Coordinates of C-alpha atoms and ligand atoms in Angstrom, one line a residue:
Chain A
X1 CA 174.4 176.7 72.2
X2 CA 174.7 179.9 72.9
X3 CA 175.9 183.1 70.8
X4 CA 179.1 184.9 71.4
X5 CA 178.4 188.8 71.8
X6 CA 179.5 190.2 68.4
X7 CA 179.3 193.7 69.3
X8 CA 182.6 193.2 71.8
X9 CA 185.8 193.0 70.2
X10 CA 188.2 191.2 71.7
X11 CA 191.3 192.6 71.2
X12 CA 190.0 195.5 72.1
X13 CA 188.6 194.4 75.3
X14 CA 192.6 193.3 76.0
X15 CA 193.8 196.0 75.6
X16 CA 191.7 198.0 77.4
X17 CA 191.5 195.3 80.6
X18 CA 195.0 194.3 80.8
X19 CA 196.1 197.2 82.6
X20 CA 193.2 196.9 84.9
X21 CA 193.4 193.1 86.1
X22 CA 197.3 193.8 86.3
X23 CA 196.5 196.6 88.4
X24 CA 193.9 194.9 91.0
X25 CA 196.3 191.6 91.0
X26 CA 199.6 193.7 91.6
X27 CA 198.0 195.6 94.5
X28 CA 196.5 192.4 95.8
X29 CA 199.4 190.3 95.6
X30 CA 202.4 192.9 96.2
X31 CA 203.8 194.1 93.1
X32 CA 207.2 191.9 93.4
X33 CA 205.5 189.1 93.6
X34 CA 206.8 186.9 90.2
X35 CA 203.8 185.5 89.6
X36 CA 201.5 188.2 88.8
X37 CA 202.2 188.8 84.6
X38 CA 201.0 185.1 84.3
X39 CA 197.7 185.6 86.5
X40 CA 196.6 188.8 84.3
X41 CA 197.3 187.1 81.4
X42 CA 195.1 183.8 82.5
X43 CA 192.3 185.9 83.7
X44 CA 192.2 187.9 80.2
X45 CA 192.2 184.2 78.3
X46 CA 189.5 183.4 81.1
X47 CA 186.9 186.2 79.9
X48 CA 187.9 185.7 76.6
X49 CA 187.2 182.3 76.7
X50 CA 183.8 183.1 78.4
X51 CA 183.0 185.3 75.8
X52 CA 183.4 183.2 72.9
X53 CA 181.4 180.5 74.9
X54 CA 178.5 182.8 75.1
X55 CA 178.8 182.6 79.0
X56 CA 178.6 186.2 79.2
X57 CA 174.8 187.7 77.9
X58 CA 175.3 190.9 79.0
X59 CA 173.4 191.2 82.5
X60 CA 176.1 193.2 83.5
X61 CA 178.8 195.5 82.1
X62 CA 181.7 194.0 80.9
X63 CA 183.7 195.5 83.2
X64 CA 182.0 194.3 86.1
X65 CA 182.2 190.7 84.2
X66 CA 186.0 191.1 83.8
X67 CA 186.4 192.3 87.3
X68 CA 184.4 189.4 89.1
X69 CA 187.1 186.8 87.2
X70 CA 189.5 189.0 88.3
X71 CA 188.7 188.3 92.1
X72 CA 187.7 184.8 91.6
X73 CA 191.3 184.0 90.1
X74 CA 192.8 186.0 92.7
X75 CA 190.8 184.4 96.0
X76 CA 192.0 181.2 94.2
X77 CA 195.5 181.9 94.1
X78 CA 196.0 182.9 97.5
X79 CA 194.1 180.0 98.8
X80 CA 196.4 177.3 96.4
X81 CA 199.5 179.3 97.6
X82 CA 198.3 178.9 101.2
X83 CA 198.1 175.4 100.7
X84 CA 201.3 174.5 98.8
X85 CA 203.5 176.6 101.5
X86 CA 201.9 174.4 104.1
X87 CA 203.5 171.4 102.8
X88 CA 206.8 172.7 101.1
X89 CA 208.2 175.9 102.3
X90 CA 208.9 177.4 99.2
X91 CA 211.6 179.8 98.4
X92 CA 210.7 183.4 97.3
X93 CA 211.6 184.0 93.7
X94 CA 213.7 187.3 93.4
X95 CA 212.6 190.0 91.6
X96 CA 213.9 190.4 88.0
X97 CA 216.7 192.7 88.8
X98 CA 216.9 194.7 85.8
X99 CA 212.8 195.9 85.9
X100 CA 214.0 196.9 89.8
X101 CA 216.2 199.0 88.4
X102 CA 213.9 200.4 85.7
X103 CA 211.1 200.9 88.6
X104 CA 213.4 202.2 91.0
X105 CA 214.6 204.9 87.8
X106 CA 210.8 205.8 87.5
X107 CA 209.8 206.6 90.5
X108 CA 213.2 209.1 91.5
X109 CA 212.3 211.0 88.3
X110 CA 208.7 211.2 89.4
X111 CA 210.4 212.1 92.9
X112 CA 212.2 214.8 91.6
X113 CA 209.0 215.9 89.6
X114 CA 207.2 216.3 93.2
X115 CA 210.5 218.2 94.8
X116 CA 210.1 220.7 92.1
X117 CA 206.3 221.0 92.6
X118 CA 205.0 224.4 94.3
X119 CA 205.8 224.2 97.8
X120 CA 201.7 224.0 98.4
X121 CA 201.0 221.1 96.5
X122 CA 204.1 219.9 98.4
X123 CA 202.8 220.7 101.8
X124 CA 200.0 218.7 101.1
X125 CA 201.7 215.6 100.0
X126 CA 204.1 216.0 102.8
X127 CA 201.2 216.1 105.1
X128 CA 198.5 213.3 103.4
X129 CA 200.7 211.1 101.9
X130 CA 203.7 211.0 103.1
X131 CA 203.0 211.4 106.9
X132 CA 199.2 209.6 106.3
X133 CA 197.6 212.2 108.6
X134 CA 194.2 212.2 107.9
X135 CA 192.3 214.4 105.4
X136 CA 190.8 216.7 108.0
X137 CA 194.4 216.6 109.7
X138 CA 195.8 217.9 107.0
X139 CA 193.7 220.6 105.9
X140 CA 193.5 221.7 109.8
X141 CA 197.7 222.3 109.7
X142 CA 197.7 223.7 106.4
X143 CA 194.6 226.4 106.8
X144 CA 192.3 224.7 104.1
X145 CA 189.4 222.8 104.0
X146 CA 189.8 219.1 103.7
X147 CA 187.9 219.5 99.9
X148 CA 191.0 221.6 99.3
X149 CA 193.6 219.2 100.3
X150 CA 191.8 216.3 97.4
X151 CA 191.7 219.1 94.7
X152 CA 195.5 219.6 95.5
X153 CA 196.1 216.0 95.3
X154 CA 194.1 216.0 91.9
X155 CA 195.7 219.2 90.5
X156 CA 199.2 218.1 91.6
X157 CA 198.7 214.8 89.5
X158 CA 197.9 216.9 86.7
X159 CA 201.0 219.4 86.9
X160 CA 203.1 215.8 87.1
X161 CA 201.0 214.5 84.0
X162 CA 201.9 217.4 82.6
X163 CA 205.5 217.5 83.0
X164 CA 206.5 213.9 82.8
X165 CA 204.2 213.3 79.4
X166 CA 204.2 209.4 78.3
X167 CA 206.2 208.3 81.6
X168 CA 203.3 208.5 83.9
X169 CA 201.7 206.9 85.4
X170 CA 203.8 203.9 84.5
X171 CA 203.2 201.8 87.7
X172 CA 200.7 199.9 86.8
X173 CA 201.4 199.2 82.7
X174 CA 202.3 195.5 82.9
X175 CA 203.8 194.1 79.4
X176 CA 205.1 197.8 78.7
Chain B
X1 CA 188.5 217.1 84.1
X2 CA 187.3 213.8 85.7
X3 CA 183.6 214.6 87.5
X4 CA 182.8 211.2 88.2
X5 CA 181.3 210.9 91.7
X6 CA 184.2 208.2 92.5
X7 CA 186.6 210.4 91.7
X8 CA 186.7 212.2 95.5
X9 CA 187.4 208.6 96.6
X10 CA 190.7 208.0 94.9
X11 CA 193.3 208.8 98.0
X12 CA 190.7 207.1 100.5
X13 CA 190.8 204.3 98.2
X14 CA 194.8 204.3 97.5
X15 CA 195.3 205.3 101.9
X16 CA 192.9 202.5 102.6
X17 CA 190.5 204.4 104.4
X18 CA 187.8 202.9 103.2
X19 CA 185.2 199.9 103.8
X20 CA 185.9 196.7 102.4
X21 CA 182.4 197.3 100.7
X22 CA 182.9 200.4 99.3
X23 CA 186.5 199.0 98.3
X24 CA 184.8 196.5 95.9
X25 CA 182.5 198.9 94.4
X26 CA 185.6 201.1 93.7
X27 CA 187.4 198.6 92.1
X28 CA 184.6 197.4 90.4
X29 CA 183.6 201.3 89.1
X30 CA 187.6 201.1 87.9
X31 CA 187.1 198.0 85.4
X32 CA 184.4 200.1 83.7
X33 CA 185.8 204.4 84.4
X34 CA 188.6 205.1 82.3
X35 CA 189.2 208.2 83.7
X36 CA 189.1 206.9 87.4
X37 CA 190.9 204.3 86.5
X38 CA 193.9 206.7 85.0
X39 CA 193.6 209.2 88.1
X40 CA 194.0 206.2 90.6
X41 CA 197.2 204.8 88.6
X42 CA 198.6 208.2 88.7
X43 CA 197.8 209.2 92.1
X44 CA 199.4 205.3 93.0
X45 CA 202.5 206.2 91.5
X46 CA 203.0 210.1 93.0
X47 CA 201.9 208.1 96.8
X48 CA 204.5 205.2 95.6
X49 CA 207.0 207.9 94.9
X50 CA 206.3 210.3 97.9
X51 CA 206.3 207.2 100.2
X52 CA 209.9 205.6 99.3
X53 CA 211.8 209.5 98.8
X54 CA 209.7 211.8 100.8
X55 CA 212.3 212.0 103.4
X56 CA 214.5 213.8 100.7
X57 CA 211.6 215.3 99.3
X58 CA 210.6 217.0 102.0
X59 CA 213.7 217.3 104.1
X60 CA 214.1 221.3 105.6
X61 CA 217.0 221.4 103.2
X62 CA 215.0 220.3 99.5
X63 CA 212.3 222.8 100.9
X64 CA 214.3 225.9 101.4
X65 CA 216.2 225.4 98.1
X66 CA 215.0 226.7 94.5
X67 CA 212.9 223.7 93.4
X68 CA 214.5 223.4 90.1
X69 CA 218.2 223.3 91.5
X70 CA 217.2 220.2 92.9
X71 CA 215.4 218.4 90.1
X72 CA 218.9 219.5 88.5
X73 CA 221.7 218.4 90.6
X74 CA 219.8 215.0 91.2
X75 CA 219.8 213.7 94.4
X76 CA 223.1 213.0 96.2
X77 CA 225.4 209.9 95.9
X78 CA 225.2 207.5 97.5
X79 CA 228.3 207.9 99.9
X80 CA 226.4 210.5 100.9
X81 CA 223.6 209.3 102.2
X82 CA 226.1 206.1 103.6
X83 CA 228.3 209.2 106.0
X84 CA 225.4 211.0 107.3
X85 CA 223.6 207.4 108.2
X86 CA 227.4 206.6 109.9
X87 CA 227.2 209.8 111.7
X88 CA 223.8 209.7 113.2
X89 CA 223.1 206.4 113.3
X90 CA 220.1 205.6 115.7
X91 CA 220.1 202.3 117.3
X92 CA 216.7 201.2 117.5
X93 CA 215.5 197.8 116.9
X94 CA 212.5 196.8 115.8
X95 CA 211.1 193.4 116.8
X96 CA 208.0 191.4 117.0
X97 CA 206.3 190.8 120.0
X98 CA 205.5 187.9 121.1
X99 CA 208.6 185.9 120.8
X100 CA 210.6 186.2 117.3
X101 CA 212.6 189.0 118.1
X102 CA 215.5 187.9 116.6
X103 CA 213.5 187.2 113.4
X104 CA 211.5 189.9 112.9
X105 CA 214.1 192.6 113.9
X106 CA 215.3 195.9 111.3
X107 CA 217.3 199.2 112.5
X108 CA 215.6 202.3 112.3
X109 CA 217.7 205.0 110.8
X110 CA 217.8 208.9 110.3
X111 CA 215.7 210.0 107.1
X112 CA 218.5 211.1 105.5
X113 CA 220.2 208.0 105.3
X114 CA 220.1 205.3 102.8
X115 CA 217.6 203.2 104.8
X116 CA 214.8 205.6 103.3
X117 CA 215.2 204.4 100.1
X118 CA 213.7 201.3 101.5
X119 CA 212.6 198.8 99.0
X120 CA 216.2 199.2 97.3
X121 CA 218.0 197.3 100.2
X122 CA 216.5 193.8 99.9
X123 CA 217.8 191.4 102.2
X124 CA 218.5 193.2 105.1
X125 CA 216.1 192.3 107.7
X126 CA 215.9 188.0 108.5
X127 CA 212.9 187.2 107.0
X128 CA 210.6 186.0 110.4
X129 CA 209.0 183.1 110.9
X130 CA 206.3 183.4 113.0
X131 CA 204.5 180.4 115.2
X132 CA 201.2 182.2 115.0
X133 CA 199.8 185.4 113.9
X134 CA 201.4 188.2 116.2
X135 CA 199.0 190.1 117.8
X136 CA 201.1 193.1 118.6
X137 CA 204.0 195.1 116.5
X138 CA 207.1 196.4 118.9
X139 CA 210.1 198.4 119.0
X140 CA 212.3 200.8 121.0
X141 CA 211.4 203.8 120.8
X142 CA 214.3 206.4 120.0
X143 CA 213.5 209.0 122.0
X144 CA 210.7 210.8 124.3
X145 CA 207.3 212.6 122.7
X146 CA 207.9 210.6 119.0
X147 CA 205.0 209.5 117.0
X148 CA 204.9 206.2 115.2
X149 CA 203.0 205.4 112.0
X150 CA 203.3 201.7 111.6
X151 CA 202.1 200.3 108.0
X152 CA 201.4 196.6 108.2
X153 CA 201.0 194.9 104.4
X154 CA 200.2 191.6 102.1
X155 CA 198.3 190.5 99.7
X156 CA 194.3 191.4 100.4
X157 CA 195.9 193.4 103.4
X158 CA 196.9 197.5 104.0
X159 CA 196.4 198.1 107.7
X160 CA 198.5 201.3 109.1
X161 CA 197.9 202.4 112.9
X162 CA 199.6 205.3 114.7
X163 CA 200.9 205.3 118.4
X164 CA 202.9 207.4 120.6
X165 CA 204.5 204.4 122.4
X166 CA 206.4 201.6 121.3
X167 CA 204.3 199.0 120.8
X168 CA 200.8 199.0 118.6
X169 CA 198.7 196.3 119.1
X170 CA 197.1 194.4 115.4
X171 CA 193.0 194.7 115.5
X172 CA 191.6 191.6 115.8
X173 CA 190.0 192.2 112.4
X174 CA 193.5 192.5 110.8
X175 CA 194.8 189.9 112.3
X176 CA 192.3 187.5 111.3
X177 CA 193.4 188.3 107.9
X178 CA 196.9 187.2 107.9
X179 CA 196.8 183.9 106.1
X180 CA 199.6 181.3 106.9
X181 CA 202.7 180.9 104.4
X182 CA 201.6 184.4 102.9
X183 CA 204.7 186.6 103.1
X184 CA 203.5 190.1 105.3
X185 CA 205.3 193.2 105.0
X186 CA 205.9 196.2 108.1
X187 CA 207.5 199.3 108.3
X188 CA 207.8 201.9 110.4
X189 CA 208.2 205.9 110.7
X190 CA 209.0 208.3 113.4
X191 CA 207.6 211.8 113.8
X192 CA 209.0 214.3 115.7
X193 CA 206.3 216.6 117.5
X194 CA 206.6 219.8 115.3
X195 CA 206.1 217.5 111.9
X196 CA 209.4 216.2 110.9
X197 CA 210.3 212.5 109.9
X198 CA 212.5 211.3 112.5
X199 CA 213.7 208.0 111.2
X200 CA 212.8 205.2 109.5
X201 CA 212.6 201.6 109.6
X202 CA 213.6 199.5 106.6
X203 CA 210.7 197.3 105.9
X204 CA 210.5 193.4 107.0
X205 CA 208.8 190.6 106.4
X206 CA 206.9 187.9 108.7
X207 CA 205.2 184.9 107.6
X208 CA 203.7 183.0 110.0
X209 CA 204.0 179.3 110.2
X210 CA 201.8 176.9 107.8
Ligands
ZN1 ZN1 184.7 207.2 87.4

């Protein structure tokens, strides 16, 4: 039988992956959708389990390990859901109300964070992310090179980072 | 300071202008960057934030006034937003096309009204249910020489397309990916021609038949 790999420790690998898979199923699945807290959590009992087991040797990073379960689980989901919803129509589960609310609190503080930015880090979210022109776009309007407009992006993340501390980025921590 | 090499791919990744291959090594180079993986989550949540209140963000008004007076009065109430949406209320319905208009259909409002704030008003649009995968997205326009970015979304799927006219048709390649029974989600925004948002659609959902 084969050994479990002593050198990885376990709950440190959780803790470090949770955010990860939750991140990867959230975007994959739509980040209302009820079902996604339960999928990270099987996924992380899946590689732990494998882990244990000795299934994983190390041929690859862990990460890489963690991340193909991650899109297995995932592909697997979608196809079962497919399936049940061709026999039953199912009802959509609502949203717990009261993590809505927390979300929606989140993201109009980080709103107001960006209204107070420097009106050209503004222009450039204005421009790239909130209109979606293209990089090049962008940088055309504004007089910069499109390098330019990513640094902004990069250097405006930091100003928020800066400013909001401990409440960012707080999309994307499930369990918090 | 992040100098990984992935790092200039964060907003292609987040925009989804990027290969489906070099989407997978991304997200695989996230399960083992730490760094990456922390600029991605906190350029997601500025692009989540900018997406839902950039019309008040960035509305001529927020721009010309000292930033921090804003980020202090908060934003207004909501009456607020409810009287100027009564005032200038655009009629323009958004359907799907083919057949399903009824189903598919949500009002596009001024920026400045409540619809903006999107994802907060659940419910309002029927939720569609398509006979087959629609092969085109369609509504009425508001006005002559508006722009259109039209965001089409669900699970494995981020698909936006711009247009001048009405009516954007779904690549084939996109629409080969809508799975049956799998809830999809699409929006859309109006730009005037010197740069300024229009309206807004509040977002619906389609699901095509099982
Ligand atoms: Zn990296």
């Amino acid at each position: 039988m084969p050994l479990a790999r002593p050198d990885i420790d376990l709950d440190q690998m959780a803790e470090e992956f949770r955010p990860k898979i939750g991140f990867k199923v959230r975007r994959q699945l739509g980040p209302s959708n009820p079902d996604w807290e339960d999928l990270v959590n099987e996924i992380l009992a899946q590689a732990v389990d494998k882990i244990r087991s000795g299934e994983f040797r190390g041929d690859s990073a862990v990460g890489t390990f963690i991340y193909t379960i991650t899109i297995r689980r995932i592909a697997d989901y979608i196809r079962h859901k497919s399936r049940v919803l061709r026999h039953v129509p199912e009802p959509s589960t609502p949203a717990d109300p009261a993590e809505d609310a927390e979300r929606e609190q989140q993201l109009l503080r980080l709103a107001d964070a960006v209204a107070a930015l420097a009106p050209k880090y503004k222009a450039v979210l204005e421009l790239y992310y909130f209109r979606e022109l293209s990089r090049e776009e962008t940088a055309r309007r504004l007089g910069i090179s499109p390098a330019q407009v990513s640094e902004r992006t990069h250097y405006a993340q930091r100003l928020l980072r800066r400013r909001l501390g401990g409440d960012f980025p707080f999309l994307v921590r499930p369990g918090d | 300071m992040n100098n990984c090499l992935f790092r200039r791919r964060v907003d292609d990744y987040l925009l989804d202008r990027m290969s489906a291959d070099d989407k997978g090594r991304f997200e695989e180079h996230l399960f083992q960057c730490g760094r990456c993986f922390r600029d991605v989550s906190e350029h997601e949540a500025v692009l989540a934030a900018v997406r839902k209140h950039g019309g008040r963000i960035f509305a001529p008004d927020a721009r010309t006034a000292p930033a921090r007076r804003i980020s202090r009065r908060g934003f207004p109430p909501a009456w607020a937003y409810a009287a100027s949406a009564a005032a200038v209320l655009l009629a323009i319905w958004i359907g799907f096309h083919p057949g399903n208009r009824d189903g598919g259909g949500v009002p596009l409002t001024p920026p400045s009204s409540d619809a903006i704030r999107g994802g907060s008003m659940e419910g309002i649009a029927p939720a569609g249910v398509l006979p087959a995968a629609p092969s085109a997205l369609e509504w009425k326009p508001a006005e002559e020489g508006l722009d259109y970015t039209v965001s089409l979304s669900g699970p494995g799927l981020a698909w936006s397309g711009r247009t001048a006219a009405g009516r954007i048709e779904i690549p084939p390649d996109i629409r080969a990916k809508l799975v049956p029974g799998i809830e999809y989600r699409w929006k859309v925004r109006a730009f005037a021609p010197q740069g300024g948002l229009a309206a807004v659609s509040r977002e619906t959902v389609f699901r095509i038949a099982p």
